[in-house]
Coordinates of C-alpha atoms in Angstrom, one line a residue:
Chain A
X1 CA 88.2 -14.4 5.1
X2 CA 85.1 -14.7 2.6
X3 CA 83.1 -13.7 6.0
X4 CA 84.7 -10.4 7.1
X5 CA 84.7 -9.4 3.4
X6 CA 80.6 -10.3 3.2
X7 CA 80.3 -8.0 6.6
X8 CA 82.3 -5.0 4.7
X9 CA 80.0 -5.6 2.4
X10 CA 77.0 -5.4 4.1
X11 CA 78.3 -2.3 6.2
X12 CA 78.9 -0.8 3.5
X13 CA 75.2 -1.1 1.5
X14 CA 74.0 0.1 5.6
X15 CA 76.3 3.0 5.6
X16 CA 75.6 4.2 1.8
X17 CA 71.4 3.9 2.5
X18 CA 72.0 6.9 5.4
X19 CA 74.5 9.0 3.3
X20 CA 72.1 10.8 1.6
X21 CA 70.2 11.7 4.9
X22 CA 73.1 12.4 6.4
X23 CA 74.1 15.1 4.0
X24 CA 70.9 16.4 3.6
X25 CA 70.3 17.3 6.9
X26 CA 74.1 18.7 7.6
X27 CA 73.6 21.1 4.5
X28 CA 71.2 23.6 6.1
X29 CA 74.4 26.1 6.3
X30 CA 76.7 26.0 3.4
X31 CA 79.3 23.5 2.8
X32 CA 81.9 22.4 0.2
X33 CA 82.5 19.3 -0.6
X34 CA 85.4 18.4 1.5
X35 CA 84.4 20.6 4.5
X36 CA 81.2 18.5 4.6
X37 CA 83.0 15.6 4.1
X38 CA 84.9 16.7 7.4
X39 CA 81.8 17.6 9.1
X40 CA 80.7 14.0 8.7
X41 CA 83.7 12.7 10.1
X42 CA 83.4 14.9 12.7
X43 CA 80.2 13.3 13.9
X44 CA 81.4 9.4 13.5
X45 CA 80.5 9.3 9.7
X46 CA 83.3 8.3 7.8
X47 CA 82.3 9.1 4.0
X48 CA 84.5 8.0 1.1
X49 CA 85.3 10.8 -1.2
X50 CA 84.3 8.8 -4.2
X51 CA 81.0 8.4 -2.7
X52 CA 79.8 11.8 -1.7
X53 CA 81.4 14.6 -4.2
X54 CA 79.4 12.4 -7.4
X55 CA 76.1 12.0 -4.6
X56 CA 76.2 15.9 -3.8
X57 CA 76.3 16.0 -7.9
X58 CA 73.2 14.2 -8.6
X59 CA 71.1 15.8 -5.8
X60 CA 72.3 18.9 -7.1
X61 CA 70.6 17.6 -10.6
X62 CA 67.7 16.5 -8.7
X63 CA 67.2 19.6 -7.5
X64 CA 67.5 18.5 -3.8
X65 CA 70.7 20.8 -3.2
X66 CA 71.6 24.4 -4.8
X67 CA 75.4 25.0 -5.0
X68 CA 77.5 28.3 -6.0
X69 CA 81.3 28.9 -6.7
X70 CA 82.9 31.2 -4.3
X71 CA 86.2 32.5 -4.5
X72 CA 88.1 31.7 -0.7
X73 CA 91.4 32.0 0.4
X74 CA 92.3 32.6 -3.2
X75 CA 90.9 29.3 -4.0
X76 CA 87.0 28.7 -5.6
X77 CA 85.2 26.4 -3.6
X78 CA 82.1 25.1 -4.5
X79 CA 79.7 25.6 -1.9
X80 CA 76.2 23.6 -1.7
X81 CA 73.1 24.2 0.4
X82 CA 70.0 22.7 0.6
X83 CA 66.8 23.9 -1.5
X84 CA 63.5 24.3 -0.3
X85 CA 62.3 20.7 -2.4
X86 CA 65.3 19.6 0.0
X87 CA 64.0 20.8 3.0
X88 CA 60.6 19.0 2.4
X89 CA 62.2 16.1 1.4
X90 CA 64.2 15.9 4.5
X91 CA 61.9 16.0 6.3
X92 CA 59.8 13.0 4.9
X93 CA 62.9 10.8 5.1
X94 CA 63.3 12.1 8.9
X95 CA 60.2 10.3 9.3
X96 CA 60.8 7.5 7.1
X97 CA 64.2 7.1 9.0
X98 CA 62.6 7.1 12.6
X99 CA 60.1 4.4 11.4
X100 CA 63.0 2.4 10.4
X101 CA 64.5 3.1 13.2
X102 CA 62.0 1.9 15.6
X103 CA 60.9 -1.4 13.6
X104 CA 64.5 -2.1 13.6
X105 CA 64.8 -1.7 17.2
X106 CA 62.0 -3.5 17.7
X107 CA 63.6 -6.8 15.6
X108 CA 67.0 -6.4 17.6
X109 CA 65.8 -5.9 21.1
Chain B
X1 CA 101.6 22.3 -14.1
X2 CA 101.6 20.8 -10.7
X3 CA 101.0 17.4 -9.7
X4 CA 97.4 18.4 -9.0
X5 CA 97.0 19.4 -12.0
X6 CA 97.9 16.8 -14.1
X7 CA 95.9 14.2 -11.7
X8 CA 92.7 16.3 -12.5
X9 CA 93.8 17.0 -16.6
X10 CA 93.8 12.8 -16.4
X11 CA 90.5 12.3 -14.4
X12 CA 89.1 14.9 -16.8
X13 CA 89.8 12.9 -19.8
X14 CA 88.1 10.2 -18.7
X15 CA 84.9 12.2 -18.4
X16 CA 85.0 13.8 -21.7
X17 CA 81.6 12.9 -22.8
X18 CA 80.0 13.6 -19.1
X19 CA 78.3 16.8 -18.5
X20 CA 79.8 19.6 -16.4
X21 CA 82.8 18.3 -16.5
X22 CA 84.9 21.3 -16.2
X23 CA 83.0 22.2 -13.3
X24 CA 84.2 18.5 -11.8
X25 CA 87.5 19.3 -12.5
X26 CA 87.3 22.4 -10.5
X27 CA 85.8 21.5 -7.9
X28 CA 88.0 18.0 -7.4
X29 CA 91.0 20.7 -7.8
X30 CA 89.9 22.6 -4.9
X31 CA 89.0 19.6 -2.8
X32 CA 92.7 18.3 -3.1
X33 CA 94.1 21.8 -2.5
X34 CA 92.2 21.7 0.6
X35 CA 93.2 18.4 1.7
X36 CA 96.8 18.9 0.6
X37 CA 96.8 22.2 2.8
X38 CA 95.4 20.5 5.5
X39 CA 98.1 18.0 5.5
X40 CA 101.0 20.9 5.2
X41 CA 99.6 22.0 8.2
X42 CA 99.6 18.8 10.6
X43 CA 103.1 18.4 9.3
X44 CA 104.1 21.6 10.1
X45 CA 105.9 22.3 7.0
X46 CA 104.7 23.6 3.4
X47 CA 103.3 21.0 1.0
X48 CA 105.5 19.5 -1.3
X49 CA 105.9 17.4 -4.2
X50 CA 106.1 14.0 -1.6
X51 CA 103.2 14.8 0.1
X52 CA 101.1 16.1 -3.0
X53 CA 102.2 12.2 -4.2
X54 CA 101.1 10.8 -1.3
X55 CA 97.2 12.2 -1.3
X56 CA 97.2 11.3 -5.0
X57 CA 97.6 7.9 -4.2
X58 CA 95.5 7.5 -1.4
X59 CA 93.1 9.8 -3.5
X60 CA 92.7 6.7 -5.7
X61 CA 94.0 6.0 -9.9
X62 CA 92.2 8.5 -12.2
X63 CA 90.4 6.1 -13.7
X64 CA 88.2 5.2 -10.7
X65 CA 87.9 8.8 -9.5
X66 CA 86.1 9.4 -13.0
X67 CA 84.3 6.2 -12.9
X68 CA 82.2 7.9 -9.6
X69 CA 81.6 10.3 -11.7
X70 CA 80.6 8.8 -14.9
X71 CA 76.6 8.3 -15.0
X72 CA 76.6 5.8 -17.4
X73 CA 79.4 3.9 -17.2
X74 CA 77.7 1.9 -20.6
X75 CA 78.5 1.8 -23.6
X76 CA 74.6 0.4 -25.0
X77 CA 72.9 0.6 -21.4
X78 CA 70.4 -2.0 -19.9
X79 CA 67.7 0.1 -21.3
X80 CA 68.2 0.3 -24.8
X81 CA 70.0 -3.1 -25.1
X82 CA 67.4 -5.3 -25.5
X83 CA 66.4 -3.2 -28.5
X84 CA 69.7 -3.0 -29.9
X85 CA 69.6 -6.9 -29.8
X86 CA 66.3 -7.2 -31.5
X87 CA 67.2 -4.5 -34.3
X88 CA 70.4 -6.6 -34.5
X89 CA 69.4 -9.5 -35.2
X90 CA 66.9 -8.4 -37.9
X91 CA 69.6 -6.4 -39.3
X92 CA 71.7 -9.5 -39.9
X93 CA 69.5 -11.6 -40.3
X94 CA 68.6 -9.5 -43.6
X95 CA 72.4 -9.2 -44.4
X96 CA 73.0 -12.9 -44.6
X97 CA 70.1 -13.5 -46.2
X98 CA 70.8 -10.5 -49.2
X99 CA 74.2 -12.0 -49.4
X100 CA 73.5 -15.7 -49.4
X101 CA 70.8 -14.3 -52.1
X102 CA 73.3 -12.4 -54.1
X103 CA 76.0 -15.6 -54.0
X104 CA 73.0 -18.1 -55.3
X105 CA 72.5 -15.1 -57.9
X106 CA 76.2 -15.1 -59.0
X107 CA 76.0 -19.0 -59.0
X108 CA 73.5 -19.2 -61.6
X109 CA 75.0 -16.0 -64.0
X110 CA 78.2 -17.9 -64.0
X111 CA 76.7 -21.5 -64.7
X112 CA 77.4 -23.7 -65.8
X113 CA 80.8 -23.7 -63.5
X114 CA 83.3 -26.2 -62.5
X115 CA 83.5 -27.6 -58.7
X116 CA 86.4 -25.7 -58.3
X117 CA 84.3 -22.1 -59.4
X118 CA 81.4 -23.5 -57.2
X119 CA 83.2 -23.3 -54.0
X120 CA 85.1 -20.5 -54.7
X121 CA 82.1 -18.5 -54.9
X122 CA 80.2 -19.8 -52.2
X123 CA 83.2 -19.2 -50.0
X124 CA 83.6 -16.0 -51.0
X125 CA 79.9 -15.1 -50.1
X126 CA 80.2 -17.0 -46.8
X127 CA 83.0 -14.7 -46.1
X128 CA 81.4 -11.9 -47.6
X129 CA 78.3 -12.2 -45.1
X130 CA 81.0 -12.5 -42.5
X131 CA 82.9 -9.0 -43.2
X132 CA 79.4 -7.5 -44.0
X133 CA 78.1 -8.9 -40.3
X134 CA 81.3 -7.4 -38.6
X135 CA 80.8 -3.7 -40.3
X136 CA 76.8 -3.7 -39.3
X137 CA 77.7 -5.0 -35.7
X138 CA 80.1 -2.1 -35.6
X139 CA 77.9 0.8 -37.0
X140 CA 74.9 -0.4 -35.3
X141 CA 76.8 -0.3 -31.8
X142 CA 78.2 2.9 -32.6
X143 CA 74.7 4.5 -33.4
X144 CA 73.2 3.0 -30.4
X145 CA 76.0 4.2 -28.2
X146 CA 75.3 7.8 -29.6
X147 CA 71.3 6.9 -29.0
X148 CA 72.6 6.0 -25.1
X149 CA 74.8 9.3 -25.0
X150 CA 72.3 11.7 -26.5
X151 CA 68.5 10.6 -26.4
X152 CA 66.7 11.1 -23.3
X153 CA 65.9 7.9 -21.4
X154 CA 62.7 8.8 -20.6
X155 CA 62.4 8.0 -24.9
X156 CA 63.3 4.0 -23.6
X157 CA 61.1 2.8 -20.6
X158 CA 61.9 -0.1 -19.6
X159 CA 59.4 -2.9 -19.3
X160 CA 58.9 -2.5 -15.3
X161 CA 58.4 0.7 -16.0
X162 CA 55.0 -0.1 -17.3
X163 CA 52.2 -1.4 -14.5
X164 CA 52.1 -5.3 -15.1
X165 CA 49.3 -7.1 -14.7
X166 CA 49.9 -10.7 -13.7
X167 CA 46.1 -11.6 -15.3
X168 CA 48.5 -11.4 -18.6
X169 CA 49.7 -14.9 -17.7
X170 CA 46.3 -16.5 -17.7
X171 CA 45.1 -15.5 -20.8
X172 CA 46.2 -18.0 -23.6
X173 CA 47.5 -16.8 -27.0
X174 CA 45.4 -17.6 -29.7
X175 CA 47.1 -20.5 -31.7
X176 CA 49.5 -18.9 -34.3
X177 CA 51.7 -21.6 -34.7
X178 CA 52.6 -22.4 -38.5
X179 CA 53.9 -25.8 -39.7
X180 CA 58.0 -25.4 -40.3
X181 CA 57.4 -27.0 -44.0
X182 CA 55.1 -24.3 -45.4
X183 CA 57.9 -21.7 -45.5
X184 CA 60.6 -23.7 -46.5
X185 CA 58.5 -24.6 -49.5
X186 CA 57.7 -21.3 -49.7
X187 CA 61.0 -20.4 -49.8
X188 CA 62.3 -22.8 -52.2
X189 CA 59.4 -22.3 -54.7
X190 CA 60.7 -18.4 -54.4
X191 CA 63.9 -19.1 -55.2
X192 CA 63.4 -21.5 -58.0
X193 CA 61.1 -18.5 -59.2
X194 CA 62.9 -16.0 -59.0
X195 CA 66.2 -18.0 -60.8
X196 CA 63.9 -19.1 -63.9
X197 CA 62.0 -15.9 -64.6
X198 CA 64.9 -13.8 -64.5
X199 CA 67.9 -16.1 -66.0
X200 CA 65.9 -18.5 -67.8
X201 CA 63.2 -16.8 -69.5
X202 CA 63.2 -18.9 -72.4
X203 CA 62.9 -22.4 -70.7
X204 CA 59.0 -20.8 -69.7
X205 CA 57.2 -22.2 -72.8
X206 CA 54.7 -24.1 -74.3
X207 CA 57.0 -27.6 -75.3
X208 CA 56.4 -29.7 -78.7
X209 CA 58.1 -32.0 -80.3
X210 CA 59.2 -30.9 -83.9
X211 CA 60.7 -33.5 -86.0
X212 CA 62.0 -35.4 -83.2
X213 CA 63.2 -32.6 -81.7
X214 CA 61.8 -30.0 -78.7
X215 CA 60.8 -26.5 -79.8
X216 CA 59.5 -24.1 -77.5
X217 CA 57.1 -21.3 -78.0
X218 CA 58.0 -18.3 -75.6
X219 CA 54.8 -18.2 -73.2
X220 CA 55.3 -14.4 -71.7
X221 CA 55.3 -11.3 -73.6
X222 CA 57.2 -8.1 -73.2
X223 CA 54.1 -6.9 -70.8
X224 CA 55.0 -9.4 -68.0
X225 CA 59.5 -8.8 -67.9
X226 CA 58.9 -5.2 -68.0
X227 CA 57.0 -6.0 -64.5
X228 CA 59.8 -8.4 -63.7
X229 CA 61.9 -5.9 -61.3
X230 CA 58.3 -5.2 -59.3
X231 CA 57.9 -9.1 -59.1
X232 CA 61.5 -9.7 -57.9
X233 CA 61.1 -7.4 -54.8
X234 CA 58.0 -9.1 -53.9
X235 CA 59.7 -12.0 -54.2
X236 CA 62.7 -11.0 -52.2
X237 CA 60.0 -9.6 -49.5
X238 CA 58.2 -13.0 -49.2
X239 CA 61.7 -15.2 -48.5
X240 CA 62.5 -12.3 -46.0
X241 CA 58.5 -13.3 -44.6
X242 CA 59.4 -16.8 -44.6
X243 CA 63.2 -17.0 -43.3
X244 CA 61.4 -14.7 -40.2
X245 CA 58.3 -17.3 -40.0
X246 CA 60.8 -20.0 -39.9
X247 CA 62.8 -18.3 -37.2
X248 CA 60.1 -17.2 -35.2
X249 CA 57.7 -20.8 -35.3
X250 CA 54.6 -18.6 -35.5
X251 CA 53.3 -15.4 -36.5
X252 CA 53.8 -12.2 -34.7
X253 CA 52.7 -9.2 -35.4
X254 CA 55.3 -7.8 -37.2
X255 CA 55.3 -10.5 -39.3
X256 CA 51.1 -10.2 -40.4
X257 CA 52.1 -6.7 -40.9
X258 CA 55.2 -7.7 -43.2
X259 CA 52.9 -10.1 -44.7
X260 CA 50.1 -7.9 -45.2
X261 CA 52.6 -5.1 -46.7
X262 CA 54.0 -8.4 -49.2
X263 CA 50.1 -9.2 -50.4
X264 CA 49.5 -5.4 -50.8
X265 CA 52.4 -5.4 -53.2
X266 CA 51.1 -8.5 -54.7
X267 CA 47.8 -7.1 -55.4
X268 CA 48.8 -3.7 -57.1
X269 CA 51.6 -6.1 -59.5
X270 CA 48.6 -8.2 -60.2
X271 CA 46.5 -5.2 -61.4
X272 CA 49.1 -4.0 -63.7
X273 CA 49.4 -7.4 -65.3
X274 CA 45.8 -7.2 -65.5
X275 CA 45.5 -3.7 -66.8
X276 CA 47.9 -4.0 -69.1
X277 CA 48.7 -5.8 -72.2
X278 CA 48.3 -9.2 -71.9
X279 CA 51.2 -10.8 -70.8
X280 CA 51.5 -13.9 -72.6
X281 CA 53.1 -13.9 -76.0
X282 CA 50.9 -16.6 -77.7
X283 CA 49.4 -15.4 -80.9
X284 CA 48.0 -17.0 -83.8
X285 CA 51.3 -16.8 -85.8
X286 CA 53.1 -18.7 -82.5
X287 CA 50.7 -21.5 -82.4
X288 CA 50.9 -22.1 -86.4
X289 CA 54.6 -22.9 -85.5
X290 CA 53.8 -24.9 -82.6
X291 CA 51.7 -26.8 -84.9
X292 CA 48.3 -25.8 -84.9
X293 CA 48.1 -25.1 -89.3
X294 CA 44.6 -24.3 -89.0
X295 CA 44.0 -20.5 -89.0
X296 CA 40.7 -20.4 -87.4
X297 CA 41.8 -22.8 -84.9
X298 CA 45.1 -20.7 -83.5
X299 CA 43.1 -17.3 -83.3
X300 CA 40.2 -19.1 -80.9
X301 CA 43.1 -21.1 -78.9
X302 CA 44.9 -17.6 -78.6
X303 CA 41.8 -15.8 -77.6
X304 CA 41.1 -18.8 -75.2
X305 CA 44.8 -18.3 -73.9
X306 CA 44.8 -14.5 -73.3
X307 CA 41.1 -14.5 -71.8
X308 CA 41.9 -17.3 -69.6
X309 CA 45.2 -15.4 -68.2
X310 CA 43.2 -12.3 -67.3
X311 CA 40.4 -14.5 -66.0
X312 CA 44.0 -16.2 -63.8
X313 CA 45.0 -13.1 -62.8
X314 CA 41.5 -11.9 -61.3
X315 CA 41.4 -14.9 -59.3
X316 CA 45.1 -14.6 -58.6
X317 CA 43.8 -11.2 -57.5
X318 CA 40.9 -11.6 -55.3
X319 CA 42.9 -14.5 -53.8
X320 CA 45.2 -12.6 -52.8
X321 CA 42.8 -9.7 -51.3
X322 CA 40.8 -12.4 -49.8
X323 CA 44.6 -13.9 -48.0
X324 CA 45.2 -10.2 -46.7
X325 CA 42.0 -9.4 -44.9
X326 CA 42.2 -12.8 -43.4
X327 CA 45.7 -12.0 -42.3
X328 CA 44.3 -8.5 -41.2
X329 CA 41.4 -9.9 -39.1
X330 CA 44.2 -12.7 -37.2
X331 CA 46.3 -10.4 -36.6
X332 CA 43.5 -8.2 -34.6
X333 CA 41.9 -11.2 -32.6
X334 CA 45.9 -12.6 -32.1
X335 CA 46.6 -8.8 -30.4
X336 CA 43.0 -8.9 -28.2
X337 CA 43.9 -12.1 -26.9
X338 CA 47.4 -11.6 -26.4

């Protein structure tokens, strides 16, 4: 019992590390929250709700994302998009992902 | 108001003090208006009030939607609490001591007292320090929350913040230990100081016997009790200097700086008994009472008396200036060792 809960655990630190990369690099178009949220799921990321909205937030306030209110289907949505500091920072952590990637490999194989 | 709206008005409220939070409201509305349309279409029929229940709850209690939110889920963060600690403790520390002061103050105006009165009063400051403890602790931690809320926290860096150096932990502290019975002297002498010059003036005296019977001649003038007040804070600040040196084992830089502050004070008292009128009230007519008839003997003992108080209070004074630049110059080598 203590052991599947200390895997959850440690899945879910694994998974949290990669949600920022993963929504930085799915926000070249436009999305709101829940359609990226969606978009994730979409490609085998299951994201908690409580988790991204707050993280899409504070890169926002880092100034990694830009995000604008439009008015759709007679609802607002808030829409965010990467920035151009985004973009470069992407594509560091691209790199720093692949090297991660490859060591790790490397260990497991 | 819907369902959704009241589940948003409720996670609101628990961000009242977090920026943009209208704009978190809005945009967790329109998230569950997506979802909950969503649903109504998988269903197959329009949303309704047991389906808008149903998200809500799998949605999660208010109170942990806001706390994803919140930034600073602290009331006195990690960053400014070790400095709300430190100011605390001075802070009380200074309370009890005023307090316990103030009681020993009371004891002696209302001597002499029965048992009874003694521990009446000394309960009542014990409790008094208590209640007085309870409404710092609670105005301090509100101020410091507001500090948490409201100052930037680049103001408080935290000590890894700073590049360390792990050379700090070879180089050894000069010695500034101080032996634990120098300020509890220090303090007692204070104390028994401060209680005599100020509630039993008239015991200070020159003592003879008269008949069989012990007279006293007032030793201090007018000059010196008008200075009395100046005297007392001094006083006050060199218990505060010792209760800290007792507390602390050794000295610190904030205490040579209190301590250099306390001779400072010293010194400018000490000029103004020296500049002034002489403080001691021994005069011819004074001594003829105390015994000395002859005329020409009580005006050279009082000239001997007043010249040899100044001469007391220039030593008294370059003493003191002598104490402070030696405190000055430890405190210097202490911090380029340190």
């Amino acid at each position: 019992m203590a052991n599947t809960e200390s895997l959850e655990n440690i899945v879910l630190e694994l998974r949290r590390g990669v949600i920022v990369l993963a929504a930085l690099s799915q926000l070249g178009t436009e999305e709101y929250g829940y359609s990226l949220l969606k978009k994730l799921a979409d490609l085998g990321l299951e994201v908690d709700q409580g988790t991204l909205y707050p993280l899409l937030r504070r890169l926002e306030a880092q100034g990694l994302l830009e995000s604008d209110w439009k008015i759709e289907e007679s609802r607002p949505r808030r829409y965010y998009v990467i920035s151009a500091e985004g973009k470069k920072i992407l594509t560091k952590l691209k790199k720093e992902w692949a090297g991660i990637v490859s060591v790790m490999d490397k260990m497991l194989a | 108001m819907n369902l959704i709206d009241r589940y948003v008005a409720e996670v609101g409220r628990r961000l009242l003090l977090v920026k943009g939070r209208k704009d978190i409201e809005n945009e967790l509305r329109s998230t569950l208006e997506d979802m909950l349309e969503e649903r109504a279409q998988k269903s197959g029929k329009p949303a309704d009030e047991v389906m808008q229940m149903e998200l809500l709850k799998e949605y999660g209690a208010p109170a942990k939607v806001a706390e994803t939110y919140n930034p600073n889920p602290y009331l006195i963060g990690p960053r400014i609490f070790p400095f709300f600690m430190f100011i605390l403790k001075i802070v009380l520390a200074a309370v009890a001591l005023g307090l316990g002061i103030a009681t020993f103050i009371q004891i002696i105006n209302l001597s002499p007292m029965s048992a009874v009165q003694l521990l009446e009063t000394i309960s009542k400051g014990i409790l008094n320090i208590f209640s007085t403890s309870i409404a710092v602790f609670g105005n301090m931690a509100l101020v410091f929350s507001l500090i948490e809320r409201f100052a930037p926290i680049a103001d408080f860096k935290m000590d890894e913040d700073k590049e360390w150096d792990p050379a700090s932990l070879q180089k050894e502290p000069e010695p500034q230990e101080i032996k634990i019975w120098e300020p509890i002297l220090a303090i007692v002498f204070t104390f028994i100081a401060l209680s005599l010059f100020n509630f039993n003036p008239h015991l200070i005296g020159i003592y003879h016997l008269d008949e069989g019977e012990w007279k006293v001649i007032p030793l201090l003038s007018e000059a010196f009790f008008r200075w009395l007040p100046l005297l007392n804070i001094a006083w006050v600040a060199e218990i505060i200097l010792n209760g800290m040196l007792l507390r602390t084992g050794k000295w610190t830089t904030s205490t040579r700086l209190i301590s250099i502050g306390t001779k400072l004070f010293q010194v400018i008292i000490l000029a103004l008994l020296f500049a002034g009128p002489s403080i001691l009230a021994v005069t011819p007519a004074s001594l003829a009472t105390g015994g000395i008839t002859d005329p020409e003997a009580a005006q050279t003992l009082s000239q001997l008396a007043h010249t040899g108080m100044k001469i007391v209070l220039g030593l008294a004074i370059f003493g003191t200036v002598v104490d402070m630049i030696k405190s000055v110059y430890k405190m210097f080598t202490a911090r380029a060792t340190a």
